[in-house]
XYZ file of C-alpha atoms in Angstrom:
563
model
C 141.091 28.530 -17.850
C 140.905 30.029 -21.094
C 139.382 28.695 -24.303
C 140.704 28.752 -27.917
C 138.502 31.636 -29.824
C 136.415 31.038 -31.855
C 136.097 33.082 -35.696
C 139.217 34.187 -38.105
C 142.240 35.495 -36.295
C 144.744 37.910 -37.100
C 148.415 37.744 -35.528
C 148.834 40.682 -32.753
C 152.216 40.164 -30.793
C 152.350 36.523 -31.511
C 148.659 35.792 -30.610
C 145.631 35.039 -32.074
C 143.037 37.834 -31.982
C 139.646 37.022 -32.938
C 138.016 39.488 -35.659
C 134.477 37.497 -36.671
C 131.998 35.235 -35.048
C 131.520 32.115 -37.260
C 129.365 29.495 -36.675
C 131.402 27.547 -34.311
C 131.559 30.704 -32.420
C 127.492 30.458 -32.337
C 128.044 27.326 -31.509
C 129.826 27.974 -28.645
C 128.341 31.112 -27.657
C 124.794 29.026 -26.564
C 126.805 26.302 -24.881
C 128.266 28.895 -22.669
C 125.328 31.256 -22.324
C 123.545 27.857 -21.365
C 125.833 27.002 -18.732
C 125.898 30.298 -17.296
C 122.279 30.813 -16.710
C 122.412 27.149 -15.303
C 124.923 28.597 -12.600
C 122.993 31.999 -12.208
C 119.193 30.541 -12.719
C 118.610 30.028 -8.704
C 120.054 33.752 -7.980
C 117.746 35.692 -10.974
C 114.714 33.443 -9.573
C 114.974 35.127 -6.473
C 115.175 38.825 -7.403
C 112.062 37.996 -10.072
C 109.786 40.565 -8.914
C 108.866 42.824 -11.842
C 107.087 42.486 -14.057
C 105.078 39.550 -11.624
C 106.920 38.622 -8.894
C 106.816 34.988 -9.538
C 110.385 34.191 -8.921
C 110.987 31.657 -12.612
C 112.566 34.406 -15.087
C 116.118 32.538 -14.378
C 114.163 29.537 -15.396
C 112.444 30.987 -18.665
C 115.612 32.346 -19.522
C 117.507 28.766 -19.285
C 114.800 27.112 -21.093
C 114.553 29.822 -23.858
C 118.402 29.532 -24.414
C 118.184 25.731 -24.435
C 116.179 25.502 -27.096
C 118.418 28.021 -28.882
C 121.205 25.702 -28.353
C 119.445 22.556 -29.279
C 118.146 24.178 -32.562
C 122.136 25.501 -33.404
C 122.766 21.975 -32.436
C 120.597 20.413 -34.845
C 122.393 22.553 -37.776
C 125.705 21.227 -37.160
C 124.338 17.813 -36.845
C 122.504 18.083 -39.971
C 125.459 19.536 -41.481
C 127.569 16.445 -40.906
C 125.388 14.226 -41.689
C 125.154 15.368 -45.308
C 128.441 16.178 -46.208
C 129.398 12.434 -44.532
C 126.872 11.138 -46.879
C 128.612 13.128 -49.754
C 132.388 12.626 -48.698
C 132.589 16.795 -48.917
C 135.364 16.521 -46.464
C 136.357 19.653 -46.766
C 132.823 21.252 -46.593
C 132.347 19.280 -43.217
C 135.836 20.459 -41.902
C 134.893 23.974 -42.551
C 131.190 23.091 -40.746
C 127.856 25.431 -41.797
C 127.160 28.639 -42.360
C 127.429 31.530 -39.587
C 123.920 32.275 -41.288
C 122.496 28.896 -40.783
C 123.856 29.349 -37.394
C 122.338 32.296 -36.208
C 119.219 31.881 -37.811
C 118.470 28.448 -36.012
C 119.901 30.112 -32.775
C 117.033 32.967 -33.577
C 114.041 30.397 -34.437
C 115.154 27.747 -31.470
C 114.827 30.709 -29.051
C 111.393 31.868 -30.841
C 109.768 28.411 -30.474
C 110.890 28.021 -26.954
C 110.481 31.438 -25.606
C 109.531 31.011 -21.854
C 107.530 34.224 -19.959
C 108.513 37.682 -20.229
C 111.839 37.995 -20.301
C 112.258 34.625 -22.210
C 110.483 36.016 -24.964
C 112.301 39.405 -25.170
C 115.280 37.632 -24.864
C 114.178 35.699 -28.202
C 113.755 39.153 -30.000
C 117.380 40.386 -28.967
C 118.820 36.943 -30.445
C 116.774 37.346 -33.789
C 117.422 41.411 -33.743
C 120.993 40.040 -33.979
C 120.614 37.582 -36.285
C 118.913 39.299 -39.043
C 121.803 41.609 -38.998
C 124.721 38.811 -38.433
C 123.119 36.628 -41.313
C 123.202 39.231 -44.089
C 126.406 41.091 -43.091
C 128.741 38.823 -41.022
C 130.012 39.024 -37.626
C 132.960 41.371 -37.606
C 133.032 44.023 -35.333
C 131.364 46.310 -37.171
C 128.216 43.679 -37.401
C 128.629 42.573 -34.447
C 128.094 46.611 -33.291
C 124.863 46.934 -35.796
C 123.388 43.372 -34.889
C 123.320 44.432 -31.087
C 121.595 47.676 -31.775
C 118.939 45.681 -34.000
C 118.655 44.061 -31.372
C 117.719 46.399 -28.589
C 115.471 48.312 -31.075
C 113.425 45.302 -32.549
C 113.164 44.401 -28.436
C 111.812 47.862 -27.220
C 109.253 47.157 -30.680
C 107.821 43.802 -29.754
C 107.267 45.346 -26.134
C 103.599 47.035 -26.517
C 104.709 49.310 -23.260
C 108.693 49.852 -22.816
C 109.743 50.274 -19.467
C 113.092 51.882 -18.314
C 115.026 49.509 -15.716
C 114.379 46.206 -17.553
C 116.028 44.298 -19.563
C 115.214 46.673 -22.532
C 117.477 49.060 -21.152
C 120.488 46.692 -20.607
C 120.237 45.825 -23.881
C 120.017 49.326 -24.868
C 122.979 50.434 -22.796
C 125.059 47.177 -24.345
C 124.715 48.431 -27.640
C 125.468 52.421 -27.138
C 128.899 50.940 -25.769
C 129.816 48.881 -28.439
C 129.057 51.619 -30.854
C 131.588 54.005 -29.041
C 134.262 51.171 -29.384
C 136.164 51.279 -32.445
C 138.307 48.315 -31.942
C 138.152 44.859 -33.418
C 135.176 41.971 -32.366
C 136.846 41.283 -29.190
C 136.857 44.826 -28.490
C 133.096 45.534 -29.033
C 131.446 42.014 -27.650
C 133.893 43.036 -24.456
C 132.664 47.457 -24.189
C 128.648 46.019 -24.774
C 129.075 43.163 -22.041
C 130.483 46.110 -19.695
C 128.138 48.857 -20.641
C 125.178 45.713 -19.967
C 127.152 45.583 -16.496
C 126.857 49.198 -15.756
C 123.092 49.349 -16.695
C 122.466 46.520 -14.778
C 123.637 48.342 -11.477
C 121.538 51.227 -12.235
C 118.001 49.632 -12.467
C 117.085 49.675 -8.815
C 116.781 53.453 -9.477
C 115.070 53.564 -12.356
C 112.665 51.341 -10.939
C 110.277 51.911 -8.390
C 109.798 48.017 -7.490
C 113.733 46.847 -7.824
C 114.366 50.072 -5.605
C 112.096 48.954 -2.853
C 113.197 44.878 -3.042
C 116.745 46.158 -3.419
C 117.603 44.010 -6.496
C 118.809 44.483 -10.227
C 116.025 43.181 -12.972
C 116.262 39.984 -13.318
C 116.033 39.656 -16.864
C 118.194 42.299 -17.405
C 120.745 39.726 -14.860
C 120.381 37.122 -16.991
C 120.872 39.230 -20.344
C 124.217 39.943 -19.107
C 124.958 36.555 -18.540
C 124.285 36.268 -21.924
C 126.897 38.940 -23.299
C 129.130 37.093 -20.431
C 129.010 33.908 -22.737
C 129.379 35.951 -25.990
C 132.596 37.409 -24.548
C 134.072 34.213 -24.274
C 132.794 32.608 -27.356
C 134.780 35.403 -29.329
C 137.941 36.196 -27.023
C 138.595 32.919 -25.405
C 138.551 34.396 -22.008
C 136.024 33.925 -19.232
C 134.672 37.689 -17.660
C 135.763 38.035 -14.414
C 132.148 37.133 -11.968
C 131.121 40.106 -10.138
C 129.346 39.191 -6.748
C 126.688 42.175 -6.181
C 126.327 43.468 -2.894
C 122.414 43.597 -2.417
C 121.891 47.276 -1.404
C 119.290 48.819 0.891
C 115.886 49.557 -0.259
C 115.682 52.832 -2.022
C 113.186 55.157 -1.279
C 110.529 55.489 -4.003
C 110.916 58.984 -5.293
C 110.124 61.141 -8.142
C 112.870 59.987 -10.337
C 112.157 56.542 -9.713
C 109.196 55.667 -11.490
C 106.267 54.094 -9.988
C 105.177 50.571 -11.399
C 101.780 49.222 -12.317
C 100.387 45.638 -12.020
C 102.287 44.198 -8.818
C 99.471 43.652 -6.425
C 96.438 43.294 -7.866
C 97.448 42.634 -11.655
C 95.832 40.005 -13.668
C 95.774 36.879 -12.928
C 96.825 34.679 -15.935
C 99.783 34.424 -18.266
C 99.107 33.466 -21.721
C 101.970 32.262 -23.894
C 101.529 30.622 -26.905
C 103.129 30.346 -30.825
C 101.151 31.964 -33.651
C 101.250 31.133 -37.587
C 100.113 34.450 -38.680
C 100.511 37.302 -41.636
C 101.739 41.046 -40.119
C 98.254 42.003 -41.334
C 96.856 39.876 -38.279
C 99.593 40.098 -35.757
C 98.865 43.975 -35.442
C 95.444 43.842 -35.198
C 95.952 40.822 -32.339
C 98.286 43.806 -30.458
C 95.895 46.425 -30.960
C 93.536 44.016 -29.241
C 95.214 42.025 -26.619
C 97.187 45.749 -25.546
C 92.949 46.537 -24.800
C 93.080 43.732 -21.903
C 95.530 42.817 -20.899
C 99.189 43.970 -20.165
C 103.170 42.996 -20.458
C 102.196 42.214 -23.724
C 104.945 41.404 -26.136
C 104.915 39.647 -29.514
C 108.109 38.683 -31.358
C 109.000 36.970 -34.192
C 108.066 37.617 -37.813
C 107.356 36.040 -41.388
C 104.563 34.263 -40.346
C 105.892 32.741 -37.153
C 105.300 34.753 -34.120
C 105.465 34.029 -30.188
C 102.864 35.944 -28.329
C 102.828 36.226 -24.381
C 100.244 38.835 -22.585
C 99.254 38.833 -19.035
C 95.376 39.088 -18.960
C 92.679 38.168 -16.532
C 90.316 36.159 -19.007
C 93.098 33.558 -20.199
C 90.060 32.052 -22.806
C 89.819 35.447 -24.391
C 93.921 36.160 -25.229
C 93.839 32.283 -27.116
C 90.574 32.998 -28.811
C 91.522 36.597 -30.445
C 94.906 34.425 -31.359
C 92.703 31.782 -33.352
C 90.845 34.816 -35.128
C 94.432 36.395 -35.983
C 95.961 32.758 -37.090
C 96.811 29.605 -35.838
C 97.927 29.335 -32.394
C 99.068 26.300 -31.140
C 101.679 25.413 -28.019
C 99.145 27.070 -25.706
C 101.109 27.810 -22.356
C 98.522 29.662 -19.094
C 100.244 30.147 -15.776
C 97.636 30.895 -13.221
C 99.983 34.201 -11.123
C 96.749 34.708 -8.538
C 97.280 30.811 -7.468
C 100.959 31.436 -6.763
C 100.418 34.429 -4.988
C 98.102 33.567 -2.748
C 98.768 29.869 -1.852
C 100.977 29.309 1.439
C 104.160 27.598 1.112
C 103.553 23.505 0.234
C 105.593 21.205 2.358
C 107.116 18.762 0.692
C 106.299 15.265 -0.615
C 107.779 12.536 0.077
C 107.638 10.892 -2.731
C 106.794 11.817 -6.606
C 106.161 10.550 -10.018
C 107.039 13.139 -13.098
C 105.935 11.329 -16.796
C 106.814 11.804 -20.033
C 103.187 11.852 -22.100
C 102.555 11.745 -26.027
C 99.248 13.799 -25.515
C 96.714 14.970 -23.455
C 94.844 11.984 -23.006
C 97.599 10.651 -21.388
C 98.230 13.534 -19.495
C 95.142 13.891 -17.681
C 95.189 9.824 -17.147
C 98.764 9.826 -15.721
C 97.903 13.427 -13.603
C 94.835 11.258 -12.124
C 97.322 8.703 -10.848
C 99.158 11.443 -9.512
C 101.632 12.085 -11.615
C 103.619 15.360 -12.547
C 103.244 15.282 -16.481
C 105.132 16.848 -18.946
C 103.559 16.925 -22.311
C 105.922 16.105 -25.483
C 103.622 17.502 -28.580
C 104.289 15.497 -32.138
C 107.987 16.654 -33.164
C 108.758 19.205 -29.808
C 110.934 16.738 -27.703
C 110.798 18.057 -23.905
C 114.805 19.472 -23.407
C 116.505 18.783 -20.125
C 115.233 22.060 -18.891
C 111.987 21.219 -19.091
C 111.872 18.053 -17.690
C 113.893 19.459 -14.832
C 112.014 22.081 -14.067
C 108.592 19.210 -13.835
C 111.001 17.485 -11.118
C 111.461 20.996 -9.281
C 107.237 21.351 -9.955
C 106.678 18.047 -8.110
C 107.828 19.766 -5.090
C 108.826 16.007 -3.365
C 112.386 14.831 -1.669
C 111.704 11.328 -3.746
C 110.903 11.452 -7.819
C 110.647 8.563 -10.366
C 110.894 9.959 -13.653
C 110.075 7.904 -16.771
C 110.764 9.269 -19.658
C 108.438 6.970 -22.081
C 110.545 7.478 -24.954
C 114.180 5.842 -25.843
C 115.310 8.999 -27.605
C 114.824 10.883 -24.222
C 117.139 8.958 -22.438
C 120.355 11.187 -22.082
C 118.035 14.008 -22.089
C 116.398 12.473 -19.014
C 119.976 11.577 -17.300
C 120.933 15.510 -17.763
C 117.562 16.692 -15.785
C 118.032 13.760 -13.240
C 121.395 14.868 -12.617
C 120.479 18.758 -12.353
C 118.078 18.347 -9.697
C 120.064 15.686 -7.977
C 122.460 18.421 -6.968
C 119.642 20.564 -5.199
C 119.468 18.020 -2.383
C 116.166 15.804 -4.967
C 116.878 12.107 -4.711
C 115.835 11.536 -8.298
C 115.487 7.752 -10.028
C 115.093 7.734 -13.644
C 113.687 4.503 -14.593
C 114.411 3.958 -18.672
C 110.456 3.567 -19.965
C 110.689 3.431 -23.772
C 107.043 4.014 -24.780
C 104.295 5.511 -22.740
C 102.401 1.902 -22.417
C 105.541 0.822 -20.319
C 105.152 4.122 -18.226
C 101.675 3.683 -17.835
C 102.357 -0.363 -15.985
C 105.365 1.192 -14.090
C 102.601 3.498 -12.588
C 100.066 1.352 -12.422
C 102.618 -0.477 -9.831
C 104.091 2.638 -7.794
C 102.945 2.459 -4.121
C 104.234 5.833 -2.405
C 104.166 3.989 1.181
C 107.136 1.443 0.582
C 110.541 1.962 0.625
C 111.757 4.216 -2.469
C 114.099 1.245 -3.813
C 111.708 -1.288 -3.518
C 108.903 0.774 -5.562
C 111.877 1.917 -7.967
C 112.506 -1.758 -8.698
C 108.499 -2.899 -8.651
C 108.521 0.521 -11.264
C 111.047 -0.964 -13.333
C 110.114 -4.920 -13.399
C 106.837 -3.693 -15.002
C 107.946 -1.747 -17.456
C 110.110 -3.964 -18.377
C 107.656 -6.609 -18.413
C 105.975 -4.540 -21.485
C 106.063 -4.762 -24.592
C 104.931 -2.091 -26.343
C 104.123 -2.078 -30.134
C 102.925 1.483 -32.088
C 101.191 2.534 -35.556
C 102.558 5.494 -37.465
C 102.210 6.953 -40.902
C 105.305 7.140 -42.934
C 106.320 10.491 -43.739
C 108.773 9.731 -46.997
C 110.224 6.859 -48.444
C 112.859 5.406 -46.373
C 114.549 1.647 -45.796
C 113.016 0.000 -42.634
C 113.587 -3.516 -41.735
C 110.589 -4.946 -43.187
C 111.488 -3.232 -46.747
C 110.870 -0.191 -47.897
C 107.958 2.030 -47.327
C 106.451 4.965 -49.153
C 105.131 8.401 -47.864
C 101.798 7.599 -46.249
C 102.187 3.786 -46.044
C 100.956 2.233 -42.470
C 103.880 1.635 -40.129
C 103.184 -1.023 -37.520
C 106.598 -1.097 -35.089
C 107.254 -3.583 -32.244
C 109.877 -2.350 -29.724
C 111.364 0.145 -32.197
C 111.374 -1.770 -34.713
C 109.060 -1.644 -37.854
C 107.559 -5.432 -38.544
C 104.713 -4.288 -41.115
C 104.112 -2.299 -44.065
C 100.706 -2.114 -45.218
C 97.664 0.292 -46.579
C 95.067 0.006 -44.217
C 95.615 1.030 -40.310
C 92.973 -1.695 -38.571
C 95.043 -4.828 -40.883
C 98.403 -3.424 -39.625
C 97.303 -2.932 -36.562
C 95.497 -6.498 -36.116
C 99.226 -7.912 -37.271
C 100.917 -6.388 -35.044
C 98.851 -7.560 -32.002
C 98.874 -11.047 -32.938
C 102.857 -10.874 -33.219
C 103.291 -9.538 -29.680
C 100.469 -12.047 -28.187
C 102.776 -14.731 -29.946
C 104.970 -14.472 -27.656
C 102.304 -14.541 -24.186
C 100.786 -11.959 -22.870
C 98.123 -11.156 -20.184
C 97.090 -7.242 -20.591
C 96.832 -5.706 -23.769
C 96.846 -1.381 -23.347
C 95.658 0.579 -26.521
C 96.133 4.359 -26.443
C 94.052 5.739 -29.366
C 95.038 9.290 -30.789
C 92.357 11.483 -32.486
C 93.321 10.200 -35.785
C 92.426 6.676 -35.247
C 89.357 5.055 -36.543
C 86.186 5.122 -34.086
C 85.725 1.425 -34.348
C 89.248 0.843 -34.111
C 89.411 0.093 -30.356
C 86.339 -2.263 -30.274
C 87.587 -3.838 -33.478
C 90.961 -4.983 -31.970
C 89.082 -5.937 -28.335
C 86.673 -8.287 -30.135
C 89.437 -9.680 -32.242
C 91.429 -10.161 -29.005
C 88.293 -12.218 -26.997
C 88.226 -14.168 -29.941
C 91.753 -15.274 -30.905
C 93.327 -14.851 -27.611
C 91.575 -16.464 -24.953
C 92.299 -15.076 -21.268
C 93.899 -11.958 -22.519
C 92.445 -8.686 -20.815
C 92.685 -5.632 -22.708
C 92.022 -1.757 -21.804
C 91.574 1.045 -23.702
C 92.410 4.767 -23.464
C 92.090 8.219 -25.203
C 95.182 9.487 -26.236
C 94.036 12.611 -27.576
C 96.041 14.522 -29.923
C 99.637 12.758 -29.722
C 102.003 11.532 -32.718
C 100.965 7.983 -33.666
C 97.154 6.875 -34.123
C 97.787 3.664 -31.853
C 100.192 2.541 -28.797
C 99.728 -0.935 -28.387
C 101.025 -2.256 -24.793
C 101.395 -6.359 -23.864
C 102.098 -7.524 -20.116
């Protein structure tokens, strides 16, 4: 079925023809890109085998266009939220700018660039957007923005190789710059000239010729242009089933590849505040050690992802070029060498506020997923943990009421791979950490899904934060850098002093009974804290345990948990 178009129209025949991309059209163009990598992620898993044959760029590529989305998302969300608050009704009708748009789609793809082709992928969207943003998204942008965006790509590559994505993208925008019709014309000639390029890879490479595959970044670029098409014409492009062809020989036209057997062993991925100055002395260097290096991004915000052999080495020359920070290493030799892992029976996958957590919840057994201070997991992510856990049962708590929904979504992804998947609605991690404390693998899966869930919910769990502005809360209001203390979402105290708030908001929640008290300390809590609140606990609350963990680096100073 077709959908309306998106952009300003112009009357051809008595129908509405598309001529610019707004932001709706953005809007739409990651929902759709989104769901089409969703349908296409198991098939470009499985012909993954350049530039590692590690069989995830379907996955990076869903998870680097998820955050794109969610970040577009955000705009629009934003965007009605102020011009509610102002009554601009006719500002919110017309919805933001096809700047704002694009630019968030560009950033949300930087941040949550995933592996190689993820993070090329990220330069193509902000190759476009630096063009779309300044000029607007008629067809004659639309023609410039996608040959931006092949040549920022081949740029941010440190070695360009022919038969990759980079020459999709290529071959998508010498097609729309022999079109000379309207949008619809051009997004339609550079999803077909994508198509046509695609096909030809095996040739031009030496490893798709022997597997007999396309690249699959290059696959999941023009699922991309796929999406694109619709967003702007309203029409779906017809699916084209490939026939897998025989190996081709290996010959002289057909390039040899380097690093398949053999290469390093690591992939480093990580974010990088950084001047230019820095970034291309960190490429002169990292390009000496390591390869598939590519770095994208720009003023002062830069995603950096090298394959190397000493993982330690790529994350120190980033802290000597800037400040890195969402440190991702993927260990390839493991993968290649380790035999096939039957499956568990049974699973845990957690939600965790920071690495203390995470390496107490991995010890129980749990598959973590780490959710750094402001960078929610997405569905993606979380579904991808379930995948990780590699069982036929998983419990997954999510440890945070705002991940709810975005729990359901991964619950429900995996559920349709054959993964009987429970999602048990933890709201803080102290309520994730008793539902594990309580998980026996060896009884029946409903009985340790309801023993999981009569714990949690037999927590209370109380938290200390720093206010970051003024704001209304319903104990008054509270200034930037006032102490927060919150029981069950809610905040109960106002105060100066972290240990006072915190002392207040224990004796509340013992008010009401309580057996176990849980503290989780981050790294910005006071050293004494934990024995302060313990003694104060022996002496005011007779009978009540309490336990004590290191949270490490996570977004409030204190998690306070009562069973």
């Amino acid at each position: 079925m077709a959908r309306l178009p998106c952009g300003s129209t112009r009357s051809q025949g008595g129908r509405q023809v598309p001529q610019t991309l707004d932001a709706v059209a953005v809007r739409t163009w990651c929902s759709l890109a989104l769901e089409a990598l969703g349908r296409a992620r198991e098939e470009i898993d499985a012909i993954n085998v350049y530039p590692v044959a590690d069989g995830d760029t379907g996955t990076n590529l869903y998870l680097t266009v998820e955050s794109a989305a969610q970040a577009v998302e955000a705009v629009f969300t934003a965007h009605e939220t102020v011009t509610g608050t102002d009554g601009a009704r006719a500002a919110q009708a017309s919805g933001p700018a096809l700047a704002d748009a694009v630019r968030a789609m560009a950033h949300g793809a930087l941040i949550g660039a995933r592996g190689n082709s993820g993070t090329i992928l990220a330069q193509l969207l902000r190759g476009m957007a630096q063009v779309l943003s300044d000029r607007g998204a008629d067809a004659e942008g639309l023609r410039r923005g996608l040959r931006r965006a092949a040549e920022s790509a081949y740029q941010a590559v440190a070695h360009p190789v022919e038969g990759t994505v980079l020459t999709v993208a290529t071959a998508a925008a010498d097609a729309a710059e022999r079109t000379g019709g309207d949008a619809t014309e051009v997004v339609r000639a550079a999803y077909e000239g994508a198509r046509t390029a695609l096909e030809a890879t095996p040739r031009q490479l030496a490893v798709l010729g022997r597997a007999g595959v396309v690249d699959a970044g290059g696959r999941g670029l023009v699922a991309v242009l796929g999406a694109l098409v619709e967003a702007v014409s309203g029409e779906a492009v017809a699916v084209h089933k490939r026939q897998a062809p025989a190996p081709l020989p290996v010959t002289d036209d057909c390039p040899a590849d380097a690093g398949q057997e053999g290469g390093p062993a690591f992939e480093v991925i990580y974010l990088l505040e950084a001047d230019d100055a820095a970034v291309a002395r960190l490429r002169t260097r990292l390009d000496g050690f390591g390869d598939s290096l590519v770095v994208v991004g720009g003023d002062g915000l830069w995603n950096v992802h090298v394959h190397v052999d000493d993982a330690g080495a790529a994350v120190e020359a980033g802290v000597e070029a800037g400040r890195p920070y969402r440190i991702r290493i993927t260990h390839f030799a493991a993968d290649r060498v380790a035999p096939p892992r039957e499956r568990a029976q049974r699973a845990v996958v957690a939600v965790v506020p920071g690495e203390g957590l995470a390496g107490l919840c991995a010890e129980a057994g749990a598959t973590t997923v780490l959710a750094r201070p402001g960078e929610p997991p997405a569905s993606g992510e979380l579904a991808e943990a379930i995948r990780r856990a590699h069982a036929r049962e998983v419990v997954l708590l999510p440890n945070d009421a705002d991940l709810r929904h975005t729990a359901a979504a991964a619950a429900e992804q995996v559920r349709t791979e054959g993964v009987r998947v429970a999602l048990i609605p933890t709201r803080a991690a102290v309520q994730g950490i008793a539902a594990l404390a309580v998980h026996e693998p060896d009884r029946r899966f409903d009985e340790d899904v309801v023993a999981m869930t009569s714990a949690a919910g037999a927590t209370r769990y109380g938290e200390l934060t720093i206010a970051e502005r003024q704001s209304w809360t319903m104990a008054g209001i509270c200034q930037a850098g006032d102490v927060l203390g919150l029981i069950d979402g809610d905040v109960v105290v106002i105060g100066s002093d972290l240990t006072a708030a915190a002392r207040t908001v224990l004796d509340r929640m013992l008010a009401a009974g309580g057996e176990m008290v849980t503290l989780v300390l981050g790294e910005e809590a006071p050293a004494d804290l934990a024995e302060y609140l313990a003694a104060h606990v022996r002496e005011s609350h007779l009978a009540v345990d309490t336990v004590t963990y290191d949270g490490g680096r996570q977004s409030s100073p204190l998690l306070i948990g009562v069973e």
